[in-house]
Short mmCIF file of C-alpha atoms and ligand atoms in Angstrom, two decimals:
data_model
loop_
_atom_site.label_atom_id
_atom_site.label_comp_id
_atom_site.label_asym_id
_atom_site.label_seq_id
_atom_site.Cartn_x
_atom_site.Cartn_y
_atom_site.Cartn_z
CA MET A 10 -19.13 4.80 21.70
CA SER A 11 -18.64 7.83 19.47
CA ASP A 12 -20.43 7.74 16.12
CA ILE A 13 -17.32 9.31 14.64
CA LEU A 14 -14.28 7.19 13.89
CA LEU A 15 -11.79 9.61 12.40
CA GLU A 16 -11.87 13.39 12.22
CA ILE A 17 -9.38 15.00 9.89
CA ARG A 18 -9.08 18.72 10.37
CA ASN A 19 -7.00 21.11 8.33
CA LEU A 20 -4.52 18.42 7.30
CA SER A 21 -1.62 19.44 5.09
CA THR A 22 0.92 17.10 3.57
CA TYR A 23 3.67 18.66 1.49
CA PHE A 24 6.48 17.41 -0.70
CA GLU A 25 9.40 19.77 -0.55
CA THR A 26 11.15 19.12 -3.84
CA ARG A 27 14.00 20.89 -5.58
CA SER A 28 11.59 22.58 -7.99
CA GLY A 29 9.35 23.81 -5.18
CA VAL A 30 6.75 22.69 -2.67
CA VAL A 31 3.96 20.37 -3.83
CA LYS A 32 0.95 20.80 -1.56
CA ALA A 33 -0.43 17.32 -2.11
CA VAL A 34 -2.94 17.71 0.73
CA ASP A 35 -3.67 21.31 1.61
CA GLY A 36 -5.95 21.98 4.56
CA LEU A 37 -8.16 18.91 4.17
CA ASP A 38 -11.27 18.35 6.29
CA LEU A 39 -12.91 14.94 6.32
CA THR A 40 -15.03 13.09 8.87
CA LEU A 41 -15.41 9.31 8.81
CA ARG A 42 -18.38 7.80 10.61
CA ARG A 43 -18.23 4.46 12.31
CA ASN A 44 -19.82 1.67 10.28
CA HIS A 45 -20.27 3.83 7.17
CA THR A 46 -18.68 4.03 3.74
CA MET A 47 -17.03 7.28 2.71
CA CYS A 48 -16.09 7.65 -0.95
CA VAL A 49 -13.37 10.13 -1.84
CA VAL A 50 -13.53 11.45 -5.39
CA GLY A 51 -11.69 14.05 -7.44
CA GLU A 52 -9.62 14.23 -10.59
CA SER A 53 -6.14 12.81 -10.85
CA GLY A 54 -3.67 14.68 -8.65
CA SER A 55 -6.27 15.98 -6.20
CA GLY A 56 -4.50 14.31 -3.27
CA LYS A 57 -6.67 11.24 -2.65
CA SER A 58 -3.84 8.73 -2.37
CA MET A 59 -1.69 11.08 -0.31
CA THR A 60 -4.59 11.48 2.11
CA ALA A 61 -4.62 7.70 2.55
CA SER A 62 -0.84 7.58 2.99
CA SER A 63 -1.07 10.40 5.55
CA ILE A 64 -3.68 8.57 7.63
CA LEU A 65 -1.45 5.50 7.77
CA GLN A 66 1.76 7.56 7.97
CA ILE A 67 3.31 5.67 5.09
CA LEU A 68 4.36 8.75 3.12
CA LYS A 69 7.46 8.37 1.00
CA ARG A 70 10.14 11.01 1.39
CA PRO A 71 10.16 13.95 0.98
CA GLY A 72 6.43 13.76 1.78
CA ARG A 73 5.62 15.03 5.25
CA ILE A 74 2.58 15.98 7.31
CA VAL A 75 3.17 19.66 8.04
CA SER A 76 0.04 20.56 9.99
CA GLY A 77 -3.44 19.57 11.03
CA GLU A 78 -4.91 16.81 13.11
CA MET A 79 -6.36 13.35 12.62
CA ILE A 80 -8.31 12.42 15.71
CA TYR A 81 -8.90 8.68 15.89
CA HIS A 82 -11.61 7.41 18.26
CA PHE A 83 -10.97 3.96 19.75
CA ARG A 84 -13.91 1.76 20.69
CA ASP A 85 -13.29 2.29 24.39
CA GLY A 86 -13.62 6.08 24.10
CA ARG A 87 -9.92 6.92 24.07
CA THR A 88 -8.68 9.16 21.28
CA VAL A 89 -5.32 9.75 19.64
CA ASP A 90 -4.11 12.37 17.18
CA ILE A 91 -2.47 10.23 14.49
CA ALA A 92 -0.79 13.31 12.98
CA ARG A 93 1.29 13.63 16.15
CA LEU A 94 2.53 10.05 16.22
CA ASP A 95 6.00 9.15 15.04
CA PRO A 96 5.58 6.99 11.90
CA ASN A 97 7.90 4.37 13.40
CA SER A 98 6.43 4.35 16.89
CA LYS A 99 4.90 1.30 18.45
CA GLN A 100 1.52 3.02 18.64
CA MET A 101 1.55 3.88 14.94
CA ARG A 102 2.53 0.33 14.01
CA ALA A 103 -0.36 -0.97 16.08
CA ILE A 104 -2.77 1.43 14.37
CA ARG A 105 -1.52 0.33 10.96
CA GLY A 106 -1.76 -3.36 11.67
CA LYS A 107 -4.75 -3.62 13.93
CA TYR A 108 -7.10 -0.66 13.64
CA ILE A 109 -6.71 0.66 10.10
CA SER A 110 -5.78 -1.47 7.12
CA MET A 111 -5.37 -0.76 3.45
CA ILE A 112 -6.38 -2.40 0.19
CA PHE A 113 -4.34 -1.34 -2.82
CA GLN A 114 -5.20 -1.32 -6.49
CA GLU A 115 -2.63 -3.93 -7.35
CA PRO A 116 -2.51 -6.77 -4.81
CA MET A 117 0.97 -7.82 -5.93
CA THR A 118 2.38 -4.60 -4.50
CA SER A 119 1.31 -5.44 -0.97
CA MET A 120 1.60 -9.22 -1.01
CA SER A 121 4.83 -11.09 -0.87
CA PRO A 122 5.35 -13.23 -4.00
CA VAL A 123 7.40 -15.83 -2.11
CA HIS A 124 4.96 -16.63 0.72
CA THR A 125 1.65 -18.42 0.48
CA ILE A 126 -1.45 -16.27 0.93
CA GLY A 127 -2.41 -18.28 4.01
CA SER A 128 0.90 -17.73 5.74
CA GLN A 129 0.79 -13.98 4.97
CA ILE A 130 -2.67 -13.58 6.46
CA SER A 131 -2.00 -15.66 9.55
CA GLU A 132 1.31 -13.84 10.08
CA MET A 133 -0.67 -10.61 10.48
CA MET A 134 -2.69 -12.22 13.27
CA LEU A 135 0.38 -13.67 14.96
CA VAL A 136 2.14 -10.29 14.99
CA HIS A 137 -0.77 -8.22 16.27
CA GLU A 138 -2.81 -10.60 18.35
CA ASP A 139 -2.26 -13.13 21.06
CA VAL A 140 -3.17 -16.26 19.11
CA SER A 141 -1.59 -19.65 18.56
CA LYS A 142 -0.43 -20.80 15.12
CA ALA A 143 -3.29 -23.27 14.89
CA GLU A 144 -5.86 -20.65 15.80
CA ALA A 145 -4.42 -18.22 13.25
CA LYS A 146 -4.59 -20.87 10.56
CA ALA A 147 -8.20 -21.75 11.38
CA ARG A 148 -9.20 -18.10 11.38
CA THR A 149 -7.41 -17.52 8.07
CA ILE A 150 -9.28 -20.36 6.39
CA GLU A 151 -12.50 -18.97 7.80
CA LEU A 152 -11.66 -15.53 6.36
CA LEU A 153 -10.73 -16.95 2.95
CA THR A 154 -14.08 -18.75 2.91
CA ARG A 155 -15.82 -15.57 3.88
CA VAL A 156 -14.32 -13.65 0.96
CA ARG A 157 -15.57 -16.56 -1.16
CA ILE A 158 -12.33 -18.13 -2.19
CA PRO A 159 -13.41 -21.64 -3.21
CA ASP A 160 -11.78 -24.53 -1.38
CA ALA A 161 -10.15 -22.18 1.11
CA ALA A 162 -8.30 -24.89 3.04
CA ALA A 163 -6.40 -25.87 -0.11
CA ARG A 164 -5.95 -22.27 -1.25
CA PHE A 165 -4.26 -21.47 2.07
CA SER A 166 -1.09 -22.89 0.53
CA SER A 167 -1.36 -21.08 -2.83
CA TYR A 168 1.06 -18.36 -3.82
CA PRO A 169 -0.38 -15.04 -5.03
CA PHE A 170 0.68 -15.69 -8.64
CA GLN A 171 -1.39 -18.88 -8.67
CA LEU A 172 -4.62 -16.91 -8.21
CA SER A 173 -6.63 -14.97 -10.78
CA GLY A 174 -6.75 -11.16 -10.49
CA GLY A 175 -10.18 -11.17 -8.87
CA MET A 176 -9.19 -13.88 -6.42
CA ARG A 177 -5.98 -12.08 -5.48
CA GLN A 178 -8.06 -9.01 -4.74
CA ARG A 179 -10.29 -11.13 -2.49
CA ALA A 180 -7.23 -12.54 -0.73
CA MET A 181 -6.05 -9.00 -0.13
CA ILE A 182 -9.42 -8.08 1.34
CA ALA A 183 -9.04 -11.10 3.63
CA MET A 184 -5.60 -9.84 4.62
CA ALA A 185 -6.98 -6.36 5.33
CA LEU A 186 -9.62 -7.92 7.58
CA ALA A 187 -7.20 -10.25 9.38
CA CYS A 188 -7.06 -8.29 12.64
CA ARG A 189 -10.68 -7.11 12.58
CA PRO A 190 -9.87 -3.45 11.89
CA ASP A 191 -12.26 -0.55 12.49
CA LEU A 192 -11.35 1.11 9.20
CA VAL A 193 -10.37 -0.25 5.82
CA ILE A 194 -8.97 2.21 3.30
CA ALA A 195 -9.25 1.05 -0.29
CA ASP A 196 -7.44 3.04 -2.98
CA GLU A 197 -8.98 2.31 -6.38
CA PRO A 198 -9.37 -1.35 -5.39
CA THR A 199 -11.26 -2.46 -8.47
CA THR A 200 -9.93 -0.27 -11.26
CA ALA A 201 -7.77 -3.06 -12.67
CA LEU A 202 -10.60 -5.60 -12.68
CA ASP A 203 -13.23 -6.29 -15.32
CA VAL A 204 -16.73 -4.98 -14.67
CA THR A 205 -18.23 -8.24 -13.36
CA THR A 206 -15.35 -8.99 -11.02
CA GLN A 207 -15.42 -5.37 -9.89
CA ALA A 208 -19.11 -5.66 -8.97
CA ASN A 209 -18.42 -8.89 -7.07
CA VAL A 210 -15.58 -7.38 -5.08
CA LEU A 211 -17.62 -4.27 -4.22
CA ASN A 212 -20.60 -6.35 -3.15
CA LEU A 213 -18.34 -8.43 -0.99
CA MET A 214 -16.91 -5.35 0.73
CA ARG A 215 -20.38 -4.02 1.35
CA GLU A 216 -21.55 -7.32 2.78
CA ILE A 217 -18.56 -7.55 5.11
CA GLN A 218 -19.17 -4.02 6.25
CA ARG A 219 -22.77 -4.80 7.17
CA GLU A 220 -21.77 -7.92 9.06
CA SER A 221 -18.81 -6.60 10.98
CA GLY A 222 -19.58 -2.90 11.28
CA ILE A 223 -16.33 -1.56 9.88
CA SER A 224 -15.87 1.82 8.24
CA ILE A 225 -14.65 1.93 4.67
CA MET A 226 -12.89 4.81 2.99
CA LEU A 227 -13.06 4.11 -0.72
CA ILE A 228 -11.00 6.16 -3.14
CA THR A 229 -12.37 5.99 -6.65
CA HIS A 230 -12.65 7.77 -9.98
CA ASP A 231 -15.88 6.04 -10.75
CA LEU A 232 -19.05 7.92 -9.84
CA GLY A 233 -21.07 4.82 -10.68
CA VAL A 234 -19.26 3.02 -7.87
CA VAL A 235 -19.93 5.97 -5.56
CA ALA A 236 -23.66 5.87 -6.27
CA GLU A 237 -23.63 2.16 -5.54
CA VAL A 238 -21.68 1.91 -2.30
CA ALA A 239 -21.24 5.30 -0.59
CA ASP A 240 -23.03 6.64 2.45
CA ASP A 241 -20.97 9.83 2.47
CA VAL A 242 -18.86 11.47 -0.20
CA THR A 243 -15.90 13.85 -0.05
CA VAL A 244 -15.02 15.74 -3.22
CA MET A 245 -11.37 16.82 -3.35
CA TYR A 246 -9.61 19.31 -5.58
CA LEU A 247 -5.97 20.38 -5.30
CA GLY A 248 -5.64 18.82 -1.86
CA ARG A 249 -8.77 20.43 -0.40
CA THR A 250 -12.27 19.36 0.46
CA MET A 251 -14.65 21.14 -1.92
CA GLU A 252 -17.79 19.41 -0.71
CA GLN A 253 -18.74 16.71 1.76
CA ALA A 254 -22.27 15.40 1.74
CA ASN A 255 -24.32 12.26 2.07
CA VAL A 256 -24.56 10.37 -1.19
CA PHE A 257 -28.22 11.23 -1.77
CA ASP A 258 -27.66 14.98 -1.46
CA LEU A 259 -24.50 14.82 -3.50
CA PHE A 260 -26.23 13.35 -6.54
CA ASN A 261 -29.57 15.09 -6.17
CA ALA A 262 -28.52 18.53 -5.00
CA PRO A 263 -24.78 18.98 -5.52
CA LYS A 264 -23.73 22.22 -3.84
CA HIS A 265 -20.30 22.98 -5.24
CA PRO A 266 -19.71 23.96 -8.88
CA TYR A 267 -16.86 21.42 -9.02
CA THR A 268 -19.17 18.62 -7.90
CA ARG A 269 -21.70 19.71 -10.51
CA ALA A 270 -18.96 19.72 -13.13
CA LEU A 271 -17.81 16.23 -12.14
CA LEU A 272 -21.36 14.90 -12.30
CA GLY A 273 -21.89 16.62 -15.64
CA SER A 274 -19.02 14.65 -17.16
CA VAL A 275 -20.56 11.24 -16.39
CA PRO A 276 -22.34 9.41 -19.22
CA ARG A 277 -26.08 9.12 -18.63
CA LEU A 278 -28.70 6.93 -20.23
CA ASP A 279 -31.23 9.75 -20.48
CA LEU A 280 -29.12 11.98 -22.72
CA GLN A 281 -30.78 12.73 -26.06
CA ARG A 282 -28.97 11.46 -29.11
CA GLY A 283 -26.45 14.08 -30.20
CA GLU A 284 -26.48 15.80 -26.82
CA ARG A 285 -22.93 16.27 -25.60
CA LEU A 286 -21.40 15.36 -22.31
CA THR A 287 -20.20 18.48 -20.62
CA GLN A 288 -16.50 18.36 -19.99
CA ILE A 289 -14.80 20.24 -17.24
CA ARG A 290 -12.96 22.92 -19.16
CA GLY A 291 -9.22 23.26 -18.88
CA MET A 292 -6.87 21.10 -16.89
CA VAL A 293 -6.05 20.60 -13.24
CA PRO A 294 -3.45 23.34 -12.59
CA ASN A 295 0.18 22.41 -12.29
CA PRO A 296 0.91 21.76 -8.60
CA PHE A 297 3.49 24.56 -8.64
CA ALA A 298 1.07 27.10 -10.12
CA ARG A 299 -1.88 27.15 -7.77
CA PRO A 300 -4.33 29.91 -8.60
CA THR A 301 -4.95 32.84 -6.26
CA GLY A 302 -8.40 32.76 -4.67
CA CYS A 303 -10.54 29.65 -4.98
CA PRO A 304 -8.55 26.59 -6.09
CA PHE A 305 -11.17 25.86 -8.79
CA VAL A 306 -11.35 29.44 -10.12
CA THR A 307 -9.46 28.79 -13.35
CA ARG A 308 -12.08 26.27 -14.51
CA CYS A 309 -15.28 27.20 -12.69
CA PRO A 310 -18.32 28.00 -14.86
CA GLU A 311 -19.89 29.96 -11.99
CA ARG A 312 -16.91 32.04 -10.87
CA ARG A 313 -17.50 35.68 -10.02
CA PHE A 314 -14.99 38.22 -11.14
CA GLY A 315 -13.30 40.20 -8.39
CA LEU A 316 -14.27 37.73 -5.69
CA CYS A 317 -13.40 34.14 -6.56
CA ASP A 318 -10.10 35.16 -8.14
CA ARG A 319 -9.08 37.28 -5.14
CA GLN A 320 -10.09 35.51 -1.95
CA GLU A 321 -10.21 31.91 -0.95
CA PRO A 322 -13.59 30.64 0.30
CA ASP A 323 -13.80 28.73 3.58
CA LEU A 324 -15.47 25.38 3.92
CA TYR A 325 -19.01 26.45 4.85
CA ARG A 326 -21.29 24.30 6.92
CA LEU A 327 -24.71 23.78 5.40
CA ASP A 328 -27.53 21.57 6.48
CA GLY A 329 -25.68 18.26 6.96
CA SER A 330 -23.02 18.99 4.36
CA THR A 331 -20.15 21.35 3.65
CA SER A 332 -19.18 23.36 0.57
CA ARG A 333 -16.18 25.53 -0.23
CA CYS A 334 -17.87 28.14 -2.45
CA PHE A 335 -18.75 31.79 -1.86
CA GLN A 336 -22.34 31.15 -2.89
CA HIS A 337 -22.68 29.43 0.51
CA ASP A 338 -20.91 32.10 2.49
CA PRO A 339 -23.35 34.02 4.69
CA VAL A 340 -21.39 37.23 4.06
CA HIS A 341 -20.79 36.90 0.33
CA ALA A 342 -23.83 34.93 -0.87
CA ALA A 343 -25.97 37.97 -1.66
CA ALA A 344 -23.17 39.76 -3.51
CA TRP A 345 -22.38 36.52 -5.31
CA ALA A 346 -25.97 36.14 -6.50
CA GLN A 347 -26.15 39.77 -7.71
CA ASN A 348 -22.75 39.85 -9.33
CA ASP A 349 -23.48 38.77 -12.86
CA GLU A 350 -19.99 39.56 -14.00
CA VAL A 351 -19.25 35.93 -14.60
CA LEU A 352 -15.85 35.35 -16.12
CA ALA A 353 -16.24 33.94 -19.60
N1 LIG B 418 6.87 11.72 -4.36
C1 LIG B 418 6.26 12.84 -4.73
N2 LIG B 418 6.95 13.97 -4.96
C2 LIG B 418 6.34 15.12 -5.34
N3 LIG B 418 5.02 15.24 -5.51
C3 LIG B 418 4.25 14.16 -5.30
C4 LIG B 418 4.82 12.89 -4.92
N4 LIG B 418 3.81 12.00 -4.78
C5 LIG B 418 2.68 12.67 -5.09
N5 LIG B 418 2.94 13.95 -5.39
C6 LIG B 418 1.96 14.99 -5.79
O1 LIG B 418 0.92 15.08 -4.85
C7 LIG B 418 -0.29 15.44 -5.49
C8 LIG B 418 -1.40 14.51 -5.06
O2 LIG B 418 -1.12 13.21 -5.53
P1 LIG B 418 -2.04 11.95 -5.25
O3 LIG B 418 -1.29 10.75 -5.70
O4 LIG B 418 -2.54 11.96 -3.86
O5 LIG B 418 -3.28 12.22 -6.24
P2 LIG B 418 -4.56 11.29 -6.48
O6 LIG B 418 -5.74 12.13 -6.18
O7 LIG B 418 -4.41 10.01 -5.75
O8 LIG B 418 -4.48 11.07 -8.05
P3 LIG B 418 -4.86 9.74 -8.90
O9 LIG B 418 -6.33 9.84 -9.12
O10 LIG B 418 -4.11 9.95 -10.18
O11 LIG B 418 -4.43 8.53 -8.15
C9 LIG B 418 -0.02 15.43 -6.99
O12 LIG B 418 0.16 16.76 -7.42
C10 LIG B 418 1.26 14.65 -7.09
O13 LIG B 418 2.00 15.09 -8.20
MG1 LIG B 419 -4.21 8.01 -6.32
#
């Protein structure tokens, strides 16, 4: 069995609107390993959610995958390029229901308010698997117990609105796990929860991952969450991968100036009194006004005049990680180091 579950290469998803083209995802590279947790981070608008919607092919019009590939490795060794599947095809529906599932920030958006949580979860099993109603019900109760919903047999017949926020989120995790997927994508799953409930939900996801060997792709703003749960991290900016690394390297030796800037804007306990948090200067550019050269050039504290504002860096492979910055380009690194004409 391949150690890799999903390989996204050069993926672009555009919205062709009347005011112009929004390149929501723009040449993204991302590799998900089987049985590992990948956190995807980046400021608002960097394309995290649209990456998730592209993987599941649930983009809303006029959003459209325009190029790239998403190679999905099944357990039996077969592969499929999800980018080439018709969103409405039988194969894509099977992938969505059975192999990859999604946890949203607000459970009420993906749960039906007029059906009990038990019937919604068992329905998933009945649609995608060859099980009887009784089996589906038994498995649902087992799942609800596993996500620690107290008195699961009775809760089977509760409606979503009868549960607390934290419990609804657990029920949604149960729903995502209904057909024993290989990958669960969670888009800001705990942002709406209080800190304690958030920690409980994250611990639960981690525990389930260890037990059942699923992969998790967790989209989050919260670098504290990343430090806690990630194995690998992808840093996105304007639809592109700026850095991908294992979590240890990312925090201890961040390679890309954007990663360093993101880490610099996190509160730390060891700051001296009066010492300021560094903020990333400026704003994420308007999607219609992408800079020439490196996407991060307008805000980068390490940009080099005449290079970073002219050419776009590739995603360079380093020891076990990748970085999209000229300082890691074998051709430009020396010039980059000597060029002290840093833009103020
Ligand atoms: N329906 C749409 N029409 C046009 N542009 C869109 C549409 N949906 C998203 N976009 C654009 O795609 C880009 C990426 O959006 P996306 O929602 O993936 O960002 P994100 O990283 O998830 O941000 P956040 O952290 O705020 O959730 C943004 O520039 C956004 O404005
Ligand atoms: Mg989002």
